[in-house]
Amino acid sequence: MEPFTRDATLVKHLPAHVGQTVELQGWVANRRDSKLRTFIVLRDGTGFVQCVVERDRVGEAAFALSRKLGLESSIYVRGKVVSDARQMGGVEVHVETLKAYQVVQDYPIAKKAHGVEFLMDRRHLWLRSRRQWAIMQIRNRAIQAIHRYFQRHDFVQADAPILTGNACEGTTTLFPTPFYDQTAYLTQSGQLYGEAMAMAFGRIYTFGPTFRAEKSKTRRHLSEFWMIEPEMAFFDLDMLMDFIEDFVRTVTLEVVEQSRMEMEILGRDPAPLRKVAEPFERLEYERAVRVLNGTERVNGMSAVEMWRQELDHTRAEIQSVQGRIAELEGLLKQPMKEKKRNYYQAELNQAKARLHTLEERRKNIPLWIESAENFRFGNDFGGADETVLTLLFDRPVMVYNWPRAIKAFYMKGVPGRPDLVKGVDLLAPEGYGEIVGGSERETDEQVLRQRIREENLPEEAFEWYLDLRRFGTVPHAGFGLGFERYVSWLAKLPHVREAIPFPRMYGRLFP
RNA sequence: UCCUCGGUAGCUCAGUUGGUUAGAGCGGGUGGCUGUUAACCACCAGGUCGGGGGUUCAAGUCCCUCCCGAGGAGCCA
């Protein structure tokens, strides 16, 4: 194609080229016209930069071209890099040459709010938007920071198979797929293989996709998501908790420091993330039960009181939103210009939507209070229970020593407590909930065999796994980090679907 | 699988106890103005109100049913 150059400068490197003339290639992310100049925001994947096209500098033909460039037109620009404090990134480009690979008209995603379905149907284009760009930058940094962390700590990346013959935990729904004359399943966890590889290489981690065929439609679920699963030989639960804490702390702080601009684009306040520098709360499950049902208080407050406080906040906000709605409705009854009327109407609609959300929360809190009050040993946490625990402690919370009955068969028992296992979950604050689940693994072949029978799992499919306990069994432990949930927390996303380029979820296979 | 909410112009949404010819903003087109940040001003074009059935003199509005979407529960990372 005609204007193509092999010597283009990347937008992210422009601050180092102030005063120089550079070549850029990319797409029109935004365009605004004035009489004498056209402002083009050029996007090349590494960043965004405003390019100023003036008739006197580029000539009549190129100036006319600049007026025709629809959003996402692909262009070539040569121009001088100039400092400009008004721009994000601090520079802009004064264009001397402008050429187009393709002039685009009617790009479907407009510079305005769109609905979720509309955007999801156009995910292949939506990824180009500034917000999605910022999220994927954060995702990439998190991936890099995770690999760095493990490599620094003598881990080997050793991936597990995606096609498997047996269910790992047997509980959740699997995706079956033909495998020659057999049926295979898409993996829901690489853990069992991770244990085998830890016996081979000492410390390993997997980083790959996992699949769950749950018909869940919530902000926390994907059918295909990425999981990081480290497994360490000669490791116990205490070491595991120290490790999880240091891992999450180090990776999170690294990403926060590298992603200031992206967090600004996303409107994500980094302060709650920086709190990972402080010690995480470690809470035995039995204490979590007492905290939830109010027999033990935290900082002078019980879970129920925390919910009551949330309820008061919600009620107060409902009142203030209702007040504004009444005010707006009053205003709209009076004569005014169409433009102004519309502005008020838009605000009114927003307020009504907000009110709807708040009313739902108000209706739910009493149910959540009931759930907390009735929380007994043997119950698993609901989303609300996780939220109130992180609210009470105001930091990431690790819950450990869980009831055996609600955890997987491979977890090691707590000595002297046949009803407990050495599992640990990490709950992320700000309502994000469980992002890590891990445990010390059972090392005894007979105990494992017994547990497999109790869970009605096909014993013969686990013979290879039981081999690990016959030939040099050692204490070992590991965990799984749900990567999209983690990215969602880092970027404070309302839904995990934005944390992965092409989400696969219940009801969504395209694009 | 269950509960709640929704489907009206290309997009985002209004549309009153059922009542004449269904509205706005954005986007598109034309003209004007402007170192602009989702620019602004004026005018123009743009609709089988998710599908099917029913009630009624009359249905976007009420009833039944199906489809699709969003959020939540369960389950989970």
PDB file of N, CA and C in Angstrom, chain A residues 326-338 340-342 344-345:
ATOM      1  N   ALA A 326     -37.523  14.516  41.556  1.00  0.00           N
ATOM      2  CA  ALA A 326     -38.671  15.404  41.711  1.00  0.00           C
ATOM      3  C   ALA A 326     -38.343  16.795  41.171  1.00  0.00           C
ATOM      4  N   GLU A 327     -37.126  17.237  41.508  1.00  0.00           N
ATOM      5  CA  GLU A 327     -36.665  18.557  41.065  1.00  0.00           C
ATOM      6  C   GLU A 327     -36.662  18.628  39.535  1.00  0.00           C
ATOM      7  N   LEU A 328     -36.096  17.579  38.910  1.00  0.00           N
ATOM      8  CA  LEU A 328     -35.999  17.559  37.446  1.00  0.00           C
ATOM      9  C   LEU A 328     -37.379  17.492  36.810  1.00  0.00           C
ATOM     10  N   GLU A 329     -38.255  16.690  37.407  1.00  0.00           N
ATOM     11  CA  GLU A 329     -39.604  16.592  36.841  1.00  0.00           C
ATOM     12  C   GLU A 329     -40.329  17.923  36.913  1.00  0.00           C
ATOM     13  N   GLY A 330     -40.083  18.647  38.016  1.00  0.00           N
ATOM     14  CA  GLY A 330     -40.658  19.981  38.148  1.00  0.00           C
ATOM     15  C   GLY A 330     -40.129  20.906  37.064  1.00  0.00           C
ATOM     16  N   LEU A 331     -38.816  20.885  36.887  1.00  0.00           N
ATOM     17  CA  LEU A 331     -38.185  21.735  35.872  1.00  0.00           C
ATOM     18  C   LEU A 331     -38.734  21.439  34.485  1.00  0.00           C
ATOM     19  N   LEU A 332     -38.946  20.145  34.210  1.00  0.00           N
ATOM     20  CA  LEU A 332     -39.359  19.743  32.867  1.00  0.00           C
ATOM     21  C   LEU A 332     -40.800  20.155  32.555  1.00  0.00           C
ATOM     22  N   LYS A 333     -41.561  20.470  33.595  1.00  0.00           N
ATOM     23  CA  LYS A 333     -42.944  20.913  33.345  1.00  0.00           C
ATOM     24  C   LYS A 333     -42.974  22.349  32.860  1.00  0.00           C
ATOM     25  N   GLN A 334     -41.875  23.074  33.111  1.00  0.00           N
ATOM     26  CA  GLN A 334     -41.848  24.472  32.696  1.00  0.00           C
ATOM     27  C   GLN A 334     -41.354  24.583  31.261  1.00  0.00           C
ATOM     28  N   PRO A 335     -41.769  25.673  30.574  1.00  0.00           N
ATOM     29  CA  PRO A 335     -41.311  25.854  29.197  1.00  0.00           C
ATOM     30  C   PRO A 335     -39.809  26.148  29.151  1.00  0.00           C
ATOM     31  N   MET A 336     -39.146  25.572  28.186  1.00  0.00           N
ATOM     32  CA  MET A 336     -37.709  25.847  28.020  1.00  0.00           C
ATOM     33  C   MET A 336     -37.286  25.412  26.623  1.00  0.00           C
ATOM     34  N   LYS A 337     -36.058  25.757  26.258  1.00  0.00           N
ATOM     35  CA  LYS A 337     -35.559  25.380  24.927  1.00  0.00           C
ATOM     36  C   LYS A 337     -35.386  23.867  24.832  1.00  0.00           C
ATOM     37  N   GLU A 338     -35.616  23.318  23.647  1.00  0.00           N
ATOM     38  CA  GLU A 338     -35.508  21.883  23.423  1.00  0.00           C
ATOM     39  C   GLU A 338     -34.186  21.310  23.942  1.00  0.00           C
ATOM     40  N   LYS A 340     -32.134  22.367  26.212  1.00  0.00           N
ATOM     41  CA  LYS A 340     -32.036  22.319  27.655  1.00  0.00           C
ATOM     42  C   LYS A 340     -32.942  21.217  28.199  1.00  0.00           C
ATOM     43  N   ARG A 341     -34.137  21.117  27.620  1.00  0.00           N
ATOM     44  CA  ARG A 341     -35.090  20.096  28.030  1.00  0.00           C
ATOM     45  C   ARG A 341     -34.442  18.713  27.906  1.00  0.00           C
ATOM     46  N   ASN A 342     -33.754  18.545  26.793  1.00  0.00           N
ATOM     47  CA  ASN A 342     -33.145  17.247  26.554  1.00  0.00           C
ATOM     48  C   ASN A 342     -32.063  16.930  27.556  1.00  0.00           C
ATOM     49  N   TYR A 344     -31.911  17.965  30.612  1.00  0.00           N
ATOM     50  CA  TYR A 344     -32.556  17.580  31.866  1.00  0.00           C
ATOM     51  C   TYR A 344     -33.162  16.186  31.764  1.00  0.00           C
ATOM     52  N   GLN A 345     -33.734  15.903  30.587  1.00  0.00           N
ATOM     53  CA  GLN A 345     -34.368  14.599  30.396  1.00  0.00           C
ATOM     54  C   GLN A 345     -33.327  13.485  30.542  1.00  0.00           C
TER      55      GLN A 345
END
